[in-house]
Short mmCIF file of C-alpha atoms in Angstrom, two decimals:
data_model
loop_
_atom_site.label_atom_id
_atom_site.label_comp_id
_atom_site.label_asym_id
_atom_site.label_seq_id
_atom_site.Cartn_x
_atom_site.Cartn_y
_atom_site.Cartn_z
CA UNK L 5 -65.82 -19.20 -226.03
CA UNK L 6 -68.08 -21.97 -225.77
CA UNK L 7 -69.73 -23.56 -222.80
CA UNK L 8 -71.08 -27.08 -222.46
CA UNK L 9 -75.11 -27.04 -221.80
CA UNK L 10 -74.29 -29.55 -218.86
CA UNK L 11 -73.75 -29.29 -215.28
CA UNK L 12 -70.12 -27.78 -214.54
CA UNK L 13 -68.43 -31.08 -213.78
CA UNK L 14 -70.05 -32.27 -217.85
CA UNK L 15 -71.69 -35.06 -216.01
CA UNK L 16 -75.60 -35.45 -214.61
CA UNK L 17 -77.36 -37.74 -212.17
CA UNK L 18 -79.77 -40.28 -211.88
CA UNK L 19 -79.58 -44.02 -212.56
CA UNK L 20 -80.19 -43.86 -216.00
CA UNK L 21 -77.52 -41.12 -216.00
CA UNK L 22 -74.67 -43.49 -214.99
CA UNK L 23 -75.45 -45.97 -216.44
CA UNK L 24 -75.24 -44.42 -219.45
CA UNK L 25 -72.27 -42.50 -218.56
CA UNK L 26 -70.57 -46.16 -217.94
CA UNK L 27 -71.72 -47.29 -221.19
CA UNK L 28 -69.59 -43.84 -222.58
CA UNK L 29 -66.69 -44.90 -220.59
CA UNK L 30 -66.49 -48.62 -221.84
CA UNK L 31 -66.99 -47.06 -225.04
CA UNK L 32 -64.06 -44.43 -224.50
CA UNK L 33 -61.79 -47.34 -222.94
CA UNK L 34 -61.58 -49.41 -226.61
CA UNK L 35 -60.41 -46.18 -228.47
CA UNK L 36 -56.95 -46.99 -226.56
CA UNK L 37 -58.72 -51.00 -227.46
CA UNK L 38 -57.90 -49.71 -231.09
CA UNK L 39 -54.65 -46.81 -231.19
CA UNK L 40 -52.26 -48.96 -228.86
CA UNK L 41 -51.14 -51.40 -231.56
CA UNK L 42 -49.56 -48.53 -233.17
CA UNK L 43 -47.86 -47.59 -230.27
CA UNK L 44 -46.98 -50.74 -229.36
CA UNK L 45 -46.33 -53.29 -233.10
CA UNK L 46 -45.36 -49.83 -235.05
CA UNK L 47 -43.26 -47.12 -232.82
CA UNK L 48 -41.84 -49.35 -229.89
CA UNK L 49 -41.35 -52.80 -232.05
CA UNK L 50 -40.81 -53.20 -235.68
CA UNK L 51 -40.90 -49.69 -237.56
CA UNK L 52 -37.68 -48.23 -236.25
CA UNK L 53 -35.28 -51.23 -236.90
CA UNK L 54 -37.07 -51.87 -240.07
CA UNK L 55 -37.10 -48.50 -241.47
CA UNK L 56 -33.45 -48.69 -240.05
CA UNK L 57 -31.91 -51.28 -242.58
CA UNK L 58 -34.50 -50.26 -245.42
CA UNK L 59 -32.11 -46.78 -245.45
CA UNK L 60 -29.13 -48.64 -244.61
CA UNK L 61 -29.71 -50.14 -247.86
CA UNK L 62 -30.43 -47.05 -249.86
CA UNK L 63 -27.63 -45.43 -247.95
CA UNK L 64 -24.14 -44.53 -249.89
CA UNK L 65 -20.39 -45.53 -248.78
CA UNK L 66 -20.54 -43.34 -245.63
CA UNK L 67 -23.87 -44.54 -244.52
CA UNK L 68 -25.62 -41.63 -244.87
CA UNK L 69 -28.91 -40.99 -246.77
CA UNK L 70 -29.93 -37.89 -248.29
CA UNK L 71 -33.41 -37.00 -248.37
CA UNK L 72 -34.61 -33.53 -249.99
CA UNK L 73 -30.34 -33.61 -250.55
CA UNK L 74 -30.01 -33.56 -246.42
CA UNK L 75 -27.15 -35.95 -245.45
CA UNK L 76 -28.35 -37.98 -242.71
CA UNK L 77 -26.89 -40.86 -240.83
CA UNK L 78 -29.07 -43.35 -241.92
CA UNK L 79 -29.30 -44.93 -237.79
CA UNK L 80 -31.33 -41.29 -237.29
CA UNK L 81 -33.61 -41.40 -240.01
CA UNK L 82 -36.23 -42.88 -237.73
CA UNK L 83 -35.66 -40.21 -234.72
CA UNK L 84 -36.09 -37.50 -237.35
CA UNK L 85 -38.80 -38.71 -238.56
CA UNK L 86 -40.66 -38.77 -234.85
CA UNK L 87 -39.53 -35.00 -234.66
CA UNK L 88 -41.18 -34.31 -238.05
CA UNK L 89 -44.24 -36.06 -237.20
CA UNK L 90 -44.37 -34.20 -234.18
CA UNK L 91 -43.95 -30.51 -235.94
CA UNK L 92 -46.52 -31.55 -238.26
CA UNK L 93 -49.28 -32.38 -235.00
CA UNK L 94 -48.57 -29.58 -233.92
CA UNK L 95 -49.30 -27.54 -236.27
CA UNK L 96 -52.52 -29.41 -236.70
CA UNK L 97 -53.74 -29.84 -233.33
CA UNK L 98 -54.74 -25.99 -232.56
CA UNK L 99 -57.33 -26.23 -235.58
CA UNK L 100 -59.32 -29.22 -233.91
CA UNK L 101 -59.13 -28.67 -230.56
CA UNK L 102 -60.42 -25.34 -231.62
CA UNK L 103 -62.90 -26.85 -233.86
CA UNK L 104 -63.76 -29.25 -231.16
CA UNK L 105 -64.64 -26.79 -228.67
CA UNK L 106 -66.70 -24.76 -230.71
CA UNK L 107 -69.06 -27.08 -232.60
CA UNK L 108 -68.86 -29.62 -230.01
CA UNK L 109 -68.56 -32.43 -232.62
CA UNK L 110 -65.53 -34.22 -231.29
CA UNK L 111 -66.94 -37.52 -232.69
CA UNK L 112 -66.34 -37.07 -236.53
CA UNK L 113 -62.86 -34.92 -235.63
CA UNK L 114 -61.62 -37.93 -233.83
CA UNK L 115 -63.30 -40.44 -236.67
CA UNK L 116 -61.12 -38.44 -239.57
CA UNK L 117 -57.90 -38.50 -237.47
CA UNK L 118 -58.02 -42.38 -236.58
CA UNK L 119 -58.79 -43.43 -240.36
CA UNK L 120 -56.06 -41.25 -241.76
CA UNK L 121 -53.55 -42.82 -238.64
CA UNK L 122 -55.26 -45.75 -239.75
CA UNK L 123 -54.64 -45.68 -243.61
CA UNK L 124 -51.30 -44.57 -243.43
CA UNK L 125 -50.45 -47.68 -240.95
CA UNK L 126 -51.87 -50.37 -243.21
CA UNK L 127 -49.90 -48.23 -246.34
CA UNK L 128 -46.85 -49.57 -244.65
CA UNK L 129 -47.10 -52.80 -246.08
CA UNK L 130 -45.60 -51.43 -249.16
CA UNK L 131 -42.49 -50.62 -247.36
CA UNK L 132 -39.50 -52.49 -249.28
CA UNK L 133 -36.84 -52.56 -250.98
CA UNK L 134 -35.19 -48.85 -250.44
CA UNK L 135 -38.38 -46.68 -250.34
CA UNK L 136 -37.13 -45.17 -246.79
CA UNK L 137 -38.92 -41.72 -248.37
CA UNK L 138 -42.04 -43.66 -248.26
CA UNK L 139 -41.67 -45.28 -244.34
CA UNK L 140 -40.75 -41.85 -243.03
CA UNK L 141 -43.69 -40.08 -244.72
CA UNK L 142 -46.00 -42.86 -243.37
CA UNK L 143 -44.37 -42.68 -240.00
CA UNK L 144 -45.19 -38.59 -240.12
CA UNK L 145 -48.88 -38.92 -241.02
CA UNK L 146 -49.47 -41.84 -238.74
CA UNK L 147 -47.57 -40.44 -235.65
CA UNK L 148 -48.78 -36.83 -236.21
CA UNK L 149 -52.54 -38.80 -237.02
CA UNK L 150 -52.60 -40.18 -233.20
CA UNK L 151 -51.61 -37.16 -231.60
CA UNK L 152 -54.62 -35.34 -233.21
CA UNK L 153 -56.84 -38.03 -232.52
CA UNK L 154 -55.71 -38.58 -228.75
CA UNK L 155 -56.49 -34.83 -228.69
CA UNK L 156 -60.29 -35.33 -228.84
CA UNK L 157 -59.86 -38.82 -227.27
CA UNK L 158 -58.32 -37.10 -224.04
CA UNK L 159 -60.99 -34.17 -223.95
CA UNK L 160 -63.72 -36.53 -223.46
CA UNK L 161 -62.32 -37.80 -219.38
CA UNK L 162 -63.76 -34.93 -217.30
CA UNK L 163 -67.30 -35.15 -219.45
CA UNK L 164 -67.42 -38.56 -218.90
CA UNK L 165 -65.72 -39.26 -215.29
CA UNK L 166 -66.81 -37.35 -211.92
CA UNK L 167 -63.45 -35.91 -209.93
CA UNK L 168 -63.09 -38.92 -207.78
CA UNK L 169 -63.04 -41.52 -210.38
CA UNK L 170 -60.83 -39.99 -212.95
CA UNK L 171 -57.82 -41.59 -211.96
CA UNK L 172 -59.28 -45.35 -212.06
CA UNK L 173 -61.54 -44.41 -215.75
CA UNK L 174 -57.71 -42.96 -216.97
CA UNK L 175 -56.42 -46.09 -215.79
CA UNK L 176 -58.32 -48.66 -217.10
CA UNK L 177 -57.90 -47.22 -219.95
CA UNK L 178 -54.55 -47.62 -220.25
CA UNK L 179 -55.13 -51.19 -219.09
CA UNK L 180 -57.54 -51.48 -222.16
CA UNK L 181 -54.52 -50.16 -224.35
CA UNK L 182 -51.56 -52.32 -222.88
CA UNK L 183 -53.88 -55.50 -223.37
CA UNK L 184 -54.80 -55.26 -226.89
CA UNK L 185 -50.78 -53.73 -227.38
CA UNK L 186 -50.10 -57.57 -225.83
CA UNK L 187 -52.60 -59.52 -227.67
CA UNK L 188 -51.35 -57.90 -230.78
CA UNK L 189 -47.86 -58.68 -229.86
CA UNK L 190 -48.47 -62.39 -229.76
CA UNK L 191 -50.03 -62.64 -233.31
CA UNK L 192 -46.85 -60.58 -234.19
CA UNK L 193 -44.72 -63.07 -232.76
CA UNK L 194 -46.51 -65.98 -233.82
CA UNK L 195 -46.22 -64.64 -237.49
CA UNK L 196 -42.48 -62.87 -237.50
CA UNK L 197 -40.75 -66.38 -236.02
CA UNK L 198 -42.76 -69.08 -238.07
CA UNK L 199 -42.40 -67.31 -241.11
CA UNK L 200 -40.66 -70.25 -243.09
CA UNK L 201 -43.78 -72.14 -242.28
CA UNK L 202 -46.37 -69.08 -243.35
CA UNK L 203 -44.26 -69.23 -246.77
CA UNK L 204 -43.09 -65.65 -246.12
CA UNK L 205 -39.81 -64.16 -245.96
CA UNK L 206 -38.88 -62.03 -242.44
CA UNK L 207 -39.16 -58.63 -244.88
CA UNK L 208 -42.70 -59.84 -245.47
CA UNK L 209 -43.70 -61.02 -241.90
CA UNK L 210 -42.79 -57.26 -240.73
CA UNK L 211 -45.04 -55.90 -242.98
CA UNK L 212 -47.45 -57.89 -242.59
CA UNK L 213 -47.43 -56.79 -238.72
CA UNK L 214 -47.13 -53.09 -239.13
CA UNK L 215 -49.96 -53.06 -241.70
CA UNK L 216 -52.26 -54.94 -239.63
CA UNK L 217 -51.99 -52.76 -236.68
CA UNK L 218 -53.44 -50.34 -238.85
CA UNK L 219 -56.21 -52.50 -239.82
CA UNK L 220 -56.61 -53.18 -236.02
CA UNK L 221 -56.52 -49.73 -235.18
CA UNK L 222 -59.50 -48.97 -237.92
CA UNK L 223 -61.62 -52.05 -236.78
CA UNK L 224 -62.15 -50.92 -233.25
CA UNK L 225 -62.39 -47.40 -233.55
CA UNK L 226 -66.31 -48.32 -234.23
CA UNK L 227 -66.97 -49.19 -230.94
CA UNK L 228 -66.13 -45.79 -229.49
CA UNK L 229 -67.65 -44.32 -232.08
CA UNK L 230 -71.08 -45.85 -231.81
CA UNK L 231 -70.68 -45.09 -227.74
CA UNK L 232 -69.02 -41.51 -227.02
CA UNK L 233 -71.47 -38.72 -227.50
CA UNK L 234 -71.35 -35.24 -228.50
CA UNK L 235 -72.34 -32.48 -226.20
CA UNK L 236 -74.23 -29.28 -227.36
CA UNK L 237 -72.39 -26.32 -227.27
CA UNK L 238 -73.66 -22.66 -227.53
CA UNK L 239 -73.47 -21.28 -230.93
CA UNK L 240 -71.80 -18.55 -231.96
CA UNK L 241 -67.80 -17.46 -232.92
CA UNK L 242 -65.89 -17.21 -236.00
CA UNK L 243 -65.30 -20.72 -237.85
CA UNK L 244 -63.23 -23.02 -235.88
CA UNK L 245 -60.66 -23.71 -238.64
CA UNK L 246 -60.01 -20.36 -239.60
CA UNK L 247 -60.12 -19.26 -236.12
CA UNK L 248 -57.30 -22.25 -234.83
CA UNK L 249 -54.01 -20.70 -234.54
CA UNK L 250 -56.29 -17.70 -232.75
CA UNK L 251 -57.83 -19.71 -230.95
CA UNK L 252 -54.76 -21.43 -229.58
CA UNK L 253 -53.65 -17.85 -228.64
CA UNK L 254 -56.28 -17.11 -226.90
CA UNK L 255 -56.00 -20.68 -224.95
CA UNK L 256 -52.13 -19.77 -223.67
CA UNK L 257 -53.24 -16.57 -222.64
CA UNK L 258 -56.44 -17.83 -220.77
CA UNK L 259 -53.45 -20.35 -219.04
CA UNK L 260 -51.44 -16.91 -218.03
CA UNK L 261 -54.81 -16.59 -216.18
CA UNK L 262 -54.17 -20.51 -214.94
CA UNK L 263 -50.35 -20.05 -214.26
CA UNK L 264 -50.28 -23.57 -212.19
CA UNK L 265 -51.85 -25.34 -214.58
CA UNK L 266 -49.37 -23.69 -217.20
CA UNK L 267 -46.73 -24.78 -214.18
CA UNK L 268 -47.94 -28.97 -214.37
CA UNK L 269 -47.76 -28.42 -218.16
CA UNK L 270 -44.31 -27.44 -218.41
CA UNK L 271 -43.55 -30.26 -215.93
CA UNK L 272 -45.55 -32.47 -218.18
CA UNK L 273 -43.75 -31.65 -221.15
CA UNK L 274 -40.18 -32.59 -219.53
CA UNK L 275 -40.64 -35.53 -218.35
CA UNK L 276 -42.70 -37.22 -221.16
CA UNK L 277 -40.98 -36.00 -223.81
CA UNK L 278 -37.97 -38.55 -222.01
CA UNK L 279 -41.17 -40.92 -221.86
CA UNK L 280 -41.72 -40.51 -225.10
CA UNK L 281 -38.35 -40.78 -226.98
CA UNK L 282 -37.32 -44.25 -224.74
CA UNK L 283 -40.90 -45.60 -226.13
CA UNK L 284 -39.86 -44.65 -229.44
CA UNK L 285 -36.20 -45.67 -229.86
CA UNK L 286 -36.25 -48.36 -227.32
CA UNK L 287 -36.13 -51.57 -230.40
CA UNK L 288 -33.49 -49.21 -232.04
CA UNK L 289 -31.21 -49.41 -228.79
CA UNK L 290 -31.79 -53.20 -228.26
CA UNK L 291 -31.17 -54.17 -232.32
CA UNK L 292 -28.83 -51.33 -232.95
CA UNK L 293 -26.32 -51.11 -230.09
CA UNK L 294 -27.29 -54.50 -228.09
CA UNK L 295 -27.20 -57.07 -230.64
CA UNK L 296 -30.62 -58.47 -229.91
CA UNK L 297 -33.08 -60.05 -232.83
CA UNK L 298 -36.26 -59.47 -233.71
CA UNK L 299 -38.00 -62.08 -231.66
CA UNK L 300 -36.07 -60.88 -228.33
CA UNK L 301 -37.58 -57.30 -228.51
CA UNK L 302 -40.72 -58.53 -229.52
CA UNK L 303 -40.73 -60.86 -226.42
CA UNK L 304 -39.49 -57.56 -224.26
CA UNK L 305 -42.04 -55.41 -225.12
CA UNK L 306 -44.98 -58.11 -224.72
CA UNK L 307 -43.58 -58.61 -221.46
CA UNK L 308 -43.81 -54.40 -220.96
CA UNK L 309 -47.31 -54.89 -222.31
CA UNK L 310 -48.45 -57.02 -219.94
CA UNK L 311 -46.81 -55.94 -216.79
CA UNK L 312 -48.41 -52.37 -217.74
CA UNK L 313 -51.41 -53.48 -217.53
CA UNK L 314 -51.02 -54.45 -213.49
CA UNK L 315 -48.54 -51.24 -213.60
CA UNK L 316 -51.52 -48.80 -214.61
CA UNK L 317 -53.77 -50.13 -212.15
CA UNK L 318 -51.98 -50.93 -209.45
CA UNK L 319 -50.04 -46.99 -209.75
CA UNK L 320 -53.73 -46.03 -209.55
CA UNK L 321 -54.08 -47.92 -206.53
CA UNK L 322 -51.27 -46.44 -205.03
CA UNK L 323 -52.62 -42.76 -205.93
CA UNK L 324 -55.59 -43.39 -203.84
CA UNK L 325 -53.21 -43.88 -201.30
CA UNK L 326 -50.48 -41.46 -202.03
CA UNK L 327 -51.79 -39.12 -204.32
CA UNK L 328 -51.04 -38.76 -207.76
CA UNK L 329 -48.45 -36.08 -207.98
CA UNK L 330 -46.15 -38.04 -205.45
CA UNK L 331 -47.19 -41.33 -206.90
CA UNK L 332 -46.11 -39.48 -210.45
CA UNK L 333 -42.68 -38.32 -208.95
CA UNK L 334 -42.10 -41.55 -207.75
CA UNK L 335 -42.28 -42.97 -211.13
CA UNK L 336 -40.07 -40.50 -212.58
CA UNK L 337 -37.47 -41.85 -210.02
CA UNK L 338 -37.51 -45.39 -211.42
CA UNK L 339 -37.09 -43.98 -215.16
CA UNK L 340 -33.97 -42.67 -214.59
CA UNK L 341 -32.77 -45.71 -212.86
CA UNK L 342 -33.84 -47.58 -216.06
CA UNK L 343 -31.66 -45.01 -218.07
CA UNK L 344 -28.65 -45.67 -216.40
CA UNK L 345 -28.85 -49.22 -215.86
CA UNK L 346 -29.72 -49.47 -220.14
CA UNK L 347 -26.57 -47.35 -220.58
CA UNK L 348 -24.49 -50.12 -218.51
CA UNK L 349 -26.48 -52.68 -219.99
CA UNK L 350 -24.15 -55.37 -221.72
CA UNK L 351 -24.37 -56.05 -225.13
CA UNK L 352 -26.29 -59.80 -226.49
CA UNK L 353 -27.30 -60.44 -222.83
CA UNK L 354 -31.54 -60.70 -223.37
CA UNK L 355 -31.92 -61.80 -219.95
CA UNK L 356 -31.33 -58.29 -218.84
CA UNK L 357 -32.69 -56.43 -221.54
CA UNK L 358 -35.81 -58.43 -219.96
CA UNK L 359 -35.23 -57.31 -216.32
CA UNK L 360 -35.09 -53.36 -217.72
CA UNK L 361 -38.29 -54.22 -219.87
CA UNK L 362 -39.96 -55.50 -216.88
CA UNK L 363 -39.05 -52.27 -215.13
CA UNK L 364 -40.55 -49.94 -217.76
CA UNK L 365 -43.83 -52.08 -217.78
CA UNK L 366 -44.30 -51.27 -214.23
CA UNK L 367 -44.03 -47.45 -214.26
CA UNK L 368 -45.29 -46.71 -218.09
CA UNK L 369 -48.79 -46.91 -217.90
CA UNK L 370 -48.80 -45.54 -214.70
CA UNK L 371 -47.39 -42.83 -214.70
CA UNK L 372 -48.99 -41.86 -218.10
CA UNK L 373 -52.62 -42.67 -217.10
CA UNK L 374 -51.66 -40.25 -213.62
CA UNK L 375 -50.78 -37.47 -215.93
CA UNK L 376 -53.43 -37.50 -217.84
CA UNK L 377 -56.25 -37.45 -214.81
CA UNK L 378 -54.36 -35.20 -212.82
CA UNK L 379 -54.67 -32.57 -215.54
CA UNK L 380 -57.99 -33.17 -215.96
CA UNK L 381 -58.80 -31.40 -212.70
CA UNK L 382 -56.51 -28.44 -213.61
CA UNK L 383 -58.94 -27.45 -216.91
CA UNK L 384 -61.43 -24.99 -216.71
CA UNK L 385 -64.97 -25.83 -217.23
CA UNK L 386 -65.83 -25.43 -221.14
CA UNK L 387 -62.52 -25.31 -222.01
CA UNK L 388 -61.43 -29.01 -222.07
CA UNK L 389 -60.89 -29.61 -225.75
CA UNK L 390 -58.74 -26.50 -226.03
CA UNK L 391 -56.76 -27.32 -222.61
CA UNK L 392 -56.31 -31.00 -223.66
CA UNK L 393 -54.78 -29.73 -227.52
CA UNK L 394 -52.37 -27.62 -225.44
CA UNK L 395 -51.88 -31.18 -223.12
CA UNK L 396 -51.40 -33.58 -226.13
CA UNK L 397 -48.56 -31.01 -227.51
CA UNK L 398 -47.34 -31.47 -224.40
CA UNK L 399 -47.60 -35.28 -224.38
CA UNK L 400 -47.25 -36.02 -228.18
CA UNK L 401 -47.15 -32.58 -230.05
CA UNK L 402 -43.53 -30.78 -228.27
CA UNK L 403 -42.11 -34.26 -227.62
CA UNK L 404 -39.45 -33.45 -230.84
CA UNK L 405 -36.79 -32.78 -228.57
CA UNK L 406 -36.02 -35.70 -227.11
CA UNK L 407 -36.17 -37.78 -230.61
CA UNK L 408 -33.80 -35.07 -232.08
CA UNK L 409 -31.55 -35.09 -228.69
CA UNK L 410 -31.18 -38.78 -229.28
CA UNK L 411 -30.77 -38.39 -232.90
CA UNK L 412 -28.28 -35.85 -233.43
CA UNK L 413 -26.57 -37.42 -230.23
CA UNK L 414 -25.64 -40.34 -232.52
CA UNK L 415 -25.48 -38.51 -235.62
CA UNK L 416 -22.39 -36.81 -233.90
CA UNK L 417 -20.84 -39.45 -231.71
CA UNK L 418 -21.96 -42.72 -233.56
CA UNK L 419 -22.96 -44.78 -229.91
CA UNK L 420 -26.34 -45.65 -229.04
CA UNK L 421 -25.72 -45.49 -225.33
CA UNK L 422 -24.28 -41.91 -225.89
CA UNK L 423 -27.85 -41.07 -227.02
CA UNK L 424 -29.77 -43.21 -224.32
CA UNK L 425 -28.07 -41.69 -221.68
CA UNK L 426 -28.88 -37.89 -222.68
CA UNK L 427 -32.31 -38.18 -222.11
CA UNK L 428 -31.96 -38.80 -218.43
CA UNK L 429 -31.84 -35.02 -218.04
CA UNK L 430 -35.44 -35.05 -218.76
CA UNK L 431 -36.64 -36.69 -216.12
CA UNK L 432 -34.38 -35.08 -213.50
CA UNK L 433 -35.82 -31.63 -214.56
CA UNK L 434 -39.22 -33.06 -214.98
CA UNK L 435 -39.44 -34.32 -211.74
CA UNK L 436 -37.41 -30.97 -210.43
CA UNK L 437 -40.92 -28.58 -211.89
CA UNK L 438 -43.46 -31.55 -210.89
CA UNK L 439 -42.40 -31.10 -207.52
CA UNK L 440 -42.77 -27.32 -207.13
CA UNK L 441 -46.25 -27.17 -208.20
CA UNK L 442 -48.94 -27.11 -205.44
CA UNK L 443 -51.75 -29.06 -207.13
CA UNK L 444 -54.69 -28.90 -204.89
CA UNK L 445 -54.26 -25.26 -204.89
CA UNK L 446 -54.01 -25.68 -208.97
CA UNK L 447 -57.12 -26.95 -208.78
CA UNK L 448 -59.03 -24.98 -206.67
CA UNK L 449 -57.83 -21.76 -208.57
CA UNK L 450 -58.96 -23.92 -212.11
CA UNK L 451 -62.61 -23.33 -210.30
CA UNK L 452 -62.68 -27.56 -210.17
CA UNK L 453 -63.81 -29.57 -206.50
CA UNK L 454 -60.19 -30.89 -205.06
CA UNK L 455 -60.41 -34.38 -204.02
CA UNK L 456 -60.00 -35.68 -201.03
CA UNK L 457 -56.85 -37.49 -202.44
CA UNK L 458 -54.79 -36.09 -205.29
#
């Protein structure tokens, strides 16, 4: 196993120190600068109803598609293609965490995962016509592409970030994310409703959008390149590729060691998976089974990007105050609220398809950024690229089932609200394991300091 040549927290003292630990943190805040336009103009906004009606119009009498001969329902192509994406991280992810934590070079491991995400993005501009084969296999490469990267991304917070600050640094970052996601969003709209007067067609405008978020995505993942820094490890072990799935192994059964941690990770896995899935099929719902256009959801989820902005901070506000585990749960609450109130929600009424966007903004961020700190103190020293590949299967790697819940739940019953509706058991069991585990003594028994507050 390796070991980091650092003090035990990763971080050192001194002036000089912290100030160029803040440089590292400013540097680490514009990677989620860079990804969140793919999370935001891709996933939430234009890919799913796009790739929607390109195999709608491939699809035969009965509306179903049939790629490698599968008949699918050609509404679930998109939530398949999620799941996919998501076997295909996670089959990926063991190999560079392990690789991560064993030659230390995180830098060029996150550099190759961002430019394929990146690539694959910007090859969606040649979506048209009825290449759905084409969108999906973009969508796998680019989803399963940010789940790798966010991998490395996510294992540099306790190297860069003393206990007490983690939940602010995992914050602002988030902030970082929802702002570009919003700035994006408004070029996006800009383009998509004036494009009579750009000379394009709508088909065009959306491609022009999804392939720019890839260019976006590419552009700023300089700066935290040029800023993040590798640490030194000590050599030694078998090669980190060959050695992945192994090493993986050897991770789950150094968490039997860790069974609270393993406890939060479970939890974690619940709960965002639901997190995950309404992110992801959210523009389906709203074009799909409410009737709303193009503009309307791209309006909705602006107003989610900005509102998560003041979500993610002021959630880690509140944590100071409340701790993160209850400030967490409390979150988890309001999600299911939103569920029910979208499966109510009536159909061509934007007004409150705005109300349950603004709801989401407040709590998204949040509750994501709190996740991600809060684990941060449950990893062993040494061991956070490994913990945080087991952590981003958690948060992007095992979140198939909800996609495939929602996707066979139409497949079979042909409703949208049908689907929306089963993925409130997620949170309810979610919040059910949250709540059970004792976190300062998960801490404590991780070898980390507790803070005063968590």
């Amino acid at each position: 196993m390796s070991a980091e040549t650092a003090e035990p927290t990763g971080l050192t003292t001194g002036s000089a120190d912290a100030a160029s630990r803040r440089r590292e943190q400013r540097g680490w805040y514009f990677y989620d600068f860079a990804c969140s336009v793919y999370s935001t103009s891709v996933l939430t906004v234009f890919l799913g109803p796009y790739l929607t009606s390109v195999a709608k119009a491939a699809a035969d009498a009965d509306g179903f598609v049939h790629p490698l001969g599968i008949p699918v329902r050609a509404g679930s192509l998109f939530a398949y293609a999620v799941s996919v994406s998501v076997v295909v991280a996670v089959i990926v992810m063991p190999v560079v965490g392990a690789a991560a934590d064993r030659t230390g070079r995180k830098k060029p491991l996150l550099a190759a995962a961002a430019y394929v995400g990146a690539a694959a993005t910007t090859g969606m501009f040649f979506l048209d016509g009825h290449r759905y084969l084409l969108g999906a296999f973009l969508l796998i490469v680019a989803n399963a592409s940010i789940s790798v990267s966010m991998v490395l991304y996510n294992a540099y917070l306790p190297q860069i970030a003393g206990p007490d600050e983690r939940d602010a640094v995992s914050s602002r970052g988030w902030a970082f994310g929802y702002t570009s996601g919003a700035l994006v969003l408004i070029l996006n709209l800009v383009l998509y409703t004036g494009h009579d007067s750009f000379g394009l067609s709508e088909s065009d405008a959306v491609r022009i959008c999804l392939a720019s978020a890839g260019v976006w995505w590419g552009a700023f993942t300089v700066i935290p390149l040029r800023r993040l820094r590798d640490r030194r490890v000590t050599p030694g072990g078998e090669g980190a590729v060959g050695s992945g799935w192994r090493q993986l192994t050897a991770t789950l059964r150094n968490m039997r060691r860790h069974p609270l941690t393993l406890s939060f990770l479970l939890a974690y896995l619940v709960y965002n998976d639901g997190v995950q899935t309404v992110i992801s099929q959210a523009s389906v719902y709203g074009s799909e089974e409410l009737g709303l256009d193009q503009t309307t959801l791209i309006t909705a989820v602006l107003l989610v990007q900005v509102l998560a902005v003041a979500g993610a901070l002021g959630m880690g506000r509140l944590a100071r105050v409340y701790g993160a585990k209850r400030t967490i749960l409390g979150s988890l609450v309001v999600w299911t609220l939103i569920l029910v109130a979208g499966y109510f929600l009536p159909a061509d009424s934007p007004v409150f398809f705005y109300v349950l966007a603004s709801a989401i903004g407040l709590v998204l961020g949040g509750s994501q950024a709190l996740s991600r700190s809060l684990f941060s103190h449950l990893v062993p020293h040494g061991k956070e690229a490994e913990y945080f590949s087991a952590y981003e299967m958690s948060d992007r790697g095992l979140s198939w089932l909800g996609p495939l819940v929602f996707g066979l739940a139409y497949q079979l019953t042909g409703s949208y609200r049908d689907a929306i509706i089963s993925l409130v058991i997620f949170f309810v069991v979610g919040s059910v394991l949250l709540a059970r585990v004792p976190i300062r003594q998960a801490v404590a028994a991780a070898g980390n300091p507790v803070p005063e507050r968590i």
